[in-house]
mmCIF file with all atom_site columns, C-alpha atoms in Angstrom:
data_model
loop_
_atom_site.group_PDB
_atom_site.id
_atom_site.type_symbol
_atom_site.label_atom_id
_atom_site.label_alt_id
_atom_site.label_comp_id
_atom_site.label_asym_id
_atom_site.label_entity_id
_atom_site.label_seq_id
_atom_site.pdbx_PDB_ins_code
_atom_site.Cartn_x
_atom_site.Cartn_y
_atom_site.Cartn_z
_atom_site.occupancy
_atom_site.B_iso_or_equiv
_atom_site.pdbx_formal_charge
_atom_site.auth_seq_id
_atom_site.auth_comp_id
_atom_site.auth_asym_id
_atom_site.auth_atom_id
_atom_site.pdbx_PDB_model_num
ATOM 1  C CA . MET S 1 1  ? -24.369 -55.687 4.972   1.00 0.00 ? 1  MET S CA 1
ATOM 2  C CA . GLU S 1 2  ? -23.054 -54.388 1.675   1.00 0.00 ? 2  GLU S CA 1
ATOM 3  C CA . ASN S 1 3  ? -21.364 -56.672 -0.781  1.00 0.00 ? 3  ASN S CA 1
ATOM 4  C CA . LYS S 1 4  ? -18.465 -55.343 -2.792  1.00 0.00 ? 4  LYS S CA 1
ATOM 5  C CA . LEU S 1 5  ? -17.132 -57.016 -5.892  1.00 0.00 ? 5  LEU S CA 1
ATOM 6  C CA . THR S 1 6  ? -14.172 -56.042 -8.007  1.00 0.00 ? 6  THR S CA 1
ATOM 7  C CA . TYR S 1 7  ? -14.848 -55.818 -11.712 1.00 0.00 ? 7  TYR S CA 1
ATOM 8  C CA . LEU S 1 8  ? -12.976 -59.106 -12.155 1.00 0.00 ? 8  LEU S CA 1
ATOM 9  C CA . GLU S 1 9  ? -14.993 -60.845 -9.412  1.00 0.00 ? 9  GLU S CA 1
ATOM 10 C CA . ALA S 1 10 ? -18.237 -59.622 -10.965 1.00 0.00 ? 10 ALA S CA 1
ATOM 11 C CA . PHE S 1 11 ? -17.022 -60.763 -14.404 1.00 0.00 ? 11 PHE S CA 1
ATOM 12 C CA . ASN S 1 12 ? -16.210 -64.216 -13.041 1.00 0.00 ? 12 ASN S CA 1
ATOM 13 C CA . SER S 1 13 ? -19.594 -64.374 -11.321 1.00 0.00 ? 13 SER S CA 1
ATOM 14 C CA . MET S 1 14 ? -21.311 -63.577 -14.595 1.00 0.00 ? 14 MET S CA 1
ATOM 15 C CA . ARG S 1 15 ? -19.268 -66.233 -16.407 1.00 0.00 ? 15 ARG S CA 1
ATOM 16 C CA . HIS S 1 16 ? -20.116 -68.780 -13.715 1.00 0.00 ? 16 HIS S CA 1
ATOM 17 C CA . PHE S 1 17 ? -23.825 -67.969 -14.074 1.00 0.00 ? 17 PHE S CA 1
ATOM 18 C CA . LEU S 1 18 ? -23.598 -68.407 -17.850 1.00 0.00 ? 18 LEU S CA 1
ATOM 19 C CA . GLU S 1 19 ? -21.682 -71.678 -17.482 1.00 0.00 ? 19 GLU S CA 1
ATOM 20 C CA . ARG S 1 20 ? -24.452 -73.104 -15.271 1.00 0.00 ? 20 ARG S CA 1
ATOM 21 C CA . TYR S 1 21 ? -27.049 -71.917 -17.776 1.00 0.00 ? 21 TYR S CA 1
ATOM 22 C CA . TYR S 1 22 ? -25.113 -73.529 -20.624 1.00 0.00 ? 22 TYR S CA 1
ATOM 23 C CA . GLU S 1 23 ? -24.882 -76.822 -18.730 1.00 0.00 ? 23 GLU S CA 1
ATOM 24 C CA . ARG S 1 24 ? -28.697 -76.887 -18.535 1.00 0.00 ? 24 ARG S CA 1
ATOM 25 C CA . THR S 1 25 ? -29.537 -75.675 -22.025 1.00 0.00 ? 25 THR S CA 1
ATOM 26 C CA . LYS S 1 26 ? -26.559 -76.480 -24.257 1.00 0.00 ? 26 LYS S CA 1
ATOM 27 C CA . SER S 1 27 ? -27.372 -73.238 -26.085 1.00 0.00 ? 27 SER S CA 1
ATOM 28 C CA . ASN S 1 28 ? -24.926 -72.649 -28.946 1.00 0.00 ? 28 ASN S CA 1
ATOM 29 C CA . ASP S 1 29 ? -25.228 -68.895 -28.473 1.00 0.00 ? 29 ASP S CA 1
ATOM 30 C CA . ILE S 1 30 ? -24.272 -69.121 -24.802 1.00 0.00 ? 30 ILE S CA 1
ATOM 31 C CA . GLY S 1 31 ? -21.473 -71.562 -25.632 1.00 0.00 ? 31 GLY S CA 1
ATOM 32 C CA . SER S 1 32 ? -20.074 -69.107 -28.172 1.00 0.00 ? 32 SER S CA 1
ATOM 33 C CA . LEU S 1 33 ? -20.331 -66.236 -25.695 1.00 0.00 ? 33 LEU S CA 1
ATOM 34 C CA . LEU S 1 34 ? -18.530 -68.293 -23.046 1.00 0.00 ? 34 LEU S CA 1
ATOM 35 C CA . GLY S 1 35 ? -15.736 -68.968 -25.521 1.00 0.00 ? 35 GLY S CA 1
ATOM 36 C CA . ASP S 1 36 ? -15.306 -65.223 -26.016 1.00 0.00 ? 36 ASP S CA 1
ATOM 37 C CA . LEU S 1 37 ? -15.305 -64.639 -22.251 1.00 0.00 ? 37 LEU S CA 1
ATOM 38 C CA . GLN S 1 38 ? -12.617 -67.159 -21.374 1.00 0.00 ? 38 GLN S CA 1
ATOM 39 C CA . LEU S 1 39 ? -9.705  -65.616 -19.510 1.00 0.00 ? 39 LEU S CA 1
ATOM 40 C CA . LEU S 1 40 ? -6.295  -66.328 -20.992 1.00 0.00 ? 40 LEU S CA 1
ATOM 41 C CA . GLN S 1 41 ? -3.069  -66.760 -19.009 1.00 0.00 ? 41 GLN S CA 1
ATOM 42 C CA . ASP S 1 42 ? -2.318  -63.041 -19.374 1.00 0.00 ? 42 ASP S CA 1
ATOM 43 C CA . MET S 1 43 ? -5.784  -62.276 -17.937 1.00 0.00 ? 43 MET S CA 1
ATOM 44 C CA . SER S 1 44 ? -7.094  -60.952 -21.250 1.00 0.00 ? 44 SER S CA 1
ATOM 45 C CA . THR S 1 45 ? -10.287 -62.356 -22.694 1.00 0.00 ? 45 THR S CA 1
ATOM 46 C CA . ALA S 1 46 ? -10.362 -64.674 -25.728 1.00 0.00 ? 46 ALA S CA 1
ATOM 47 C CA . ASP S 1 47 ? -12.300 -61.982 -27.564 1.00 0.00 ? 47 ASP S CA 1
ATOM 48 C CA . PRO S 1 48 ? -10.266 -58.798 -26.993 1.00 0.00 ? 48 PRO S CA 1
ATOM 49 C CA . ALA S 1 49 ? -13.421 -56.648 -26.949 1.00 0.00 ? 49 ALA S CA 1
ATOM 50 C CA . ALA S 1 50 ? -15.172 -58.732 -24.274 1.00 0.00 ? 50 ALA S CA 1
ATOM 51 C CA . TRP S 1 51 ? -13.450 -57.147 -21.258 1.00 0.00 ? 51 TRP S CA 1
ATOM 52 C CA . HIS S 1 52 ? -13.910 -53.626 -22.639 1.00 0.00 ? 52 HIS S CA 1
ATOM 53 C CA . ASN S 1 53 ? -17.587 -54.321 -23.261 1.00 0.00 ? 53 ASN S CA 1
ATOM 54 C CA . TRP S 1 54 ? -17.954 -55.690 -19.705 1.00 0.00 ? 54 TRP S CA 1
ATOM 55 C CA . ILE S 1 55 ? -16.379 -52.570 -18.164 1.00 0.00 ? 55 ILE S CA 1
ATOM 56 C CA . LYS S 1 56 ? -18.573 -50.327 -20.312 1.00 0.00 ? 56 LYS S CA 1
ATOM 57 C CA . SER S 1 57 ? -21.684 -52.243 -19.216 1.00 0.00 ? 57 SER S CA 1
ATOM 58 C CA . VAL S 1 58 ? -20.776 -52.022 -15.521 1.00 0.00 ? 58 VAL S CA 1
ATOM 59 C CA . GLU S 1 59 ? -20.027 -48.319 -15.785 1.00 0.00 ? 59 GLU S CA 1
ATOM 60 C CA . GLU S 1 60 ? -23.315 -47.652 -17.579 1.00 0.00 ? 60 GLU S CA 1
ATOM 61 C CA . THR S 1 61 ? -25.179 -49.491 -14.834 1.00 0.00 ? 61 THR S CA 1
ATOM 62 C CA . LEU S 1 62 ? -23.339 -47.601 -12.077 1.00 0.00 ? 62 LEU S CA 1
ATOM 63 C CA . SER S 1 63 ? -23.903 -44.232 -13.782 1.00 0.00 ? 63 SER S CA 1
ATOM 64 C CA . LYS S 1 64 ? -27.635 -44.803 -13.523 1.00 0.00 ? 64 LYS S CA 1
ATOM 65 C CA . GLY S 1 65 ? -27.221 -44.986 -9.754  1.00 0.00 ? 65 GLY S CA 1
ATOM 66 C CA . CYS S 1 66 ? -28.849 -48.373 -9.439  1.00 0.00 ? 66 CYS S CA 1
ATOM 67 C CA . PRO S 1 67 ? -26.365 -51.211 -8.927  1.00 0.00 ? 67 PRO S CA 1
ATOM 68 C CA . PRO S 1 68 ? -28.431 -54.375 -8.564  1.00 0.00 ? 68 PRO S CA 1
ATOM 69 C CA . LEU S 1 69 ? -29.116 -55.833 -5.140  1.00 0.00 ? 69 LEU S CA 1
ATOM 70 C CA . GLY S 1 70 ? -26.991 -53.280 -3.290  1.00 0.00 ? 70 GLY S CA 1
ATOM 71 C CA . ILE S 1 71 ? -23.751 -54.663 -4.783  1.00 0.00 ? 71 ILE S CA 1
ATOM 72 C CA . GLN S 1 72 ? -20.963 -52.155 -5.127  1.00 0.00 ? 72 GLN S CA 1
ATOM 73 C CA . PHE S 1 73 ? -18.272 -52.594 -7.770  1.00 0.00 ? 73 PHE S CA 1
ATOM 74 C CA . VAL S 1 74 ? -14.734 -51.579 -6.913  1.00 0.00 ? 74 VAL S CA 1
ATOM 75 C CA . LYS S 1 75 ? -11.937 -51.272 -9.446  1.00 0.00 ? 75 LYS S CA 1
#
């Protein structure tokens, strides 16, 4: 069975992972990153570059032909 995630679902999954990590470590760096990744009411990120950087990272991963764990990203 293939899993398909939208870019937004994958982004939220990554944020959730980082939130759990932050809860365990209280890392200031992770806390700062999470602040930048917060979604605002208009669905933009607190740091305007964060979403663009996320999309670029996903597209770079996909262009290498090796999405992790068989997950497909859909726009």
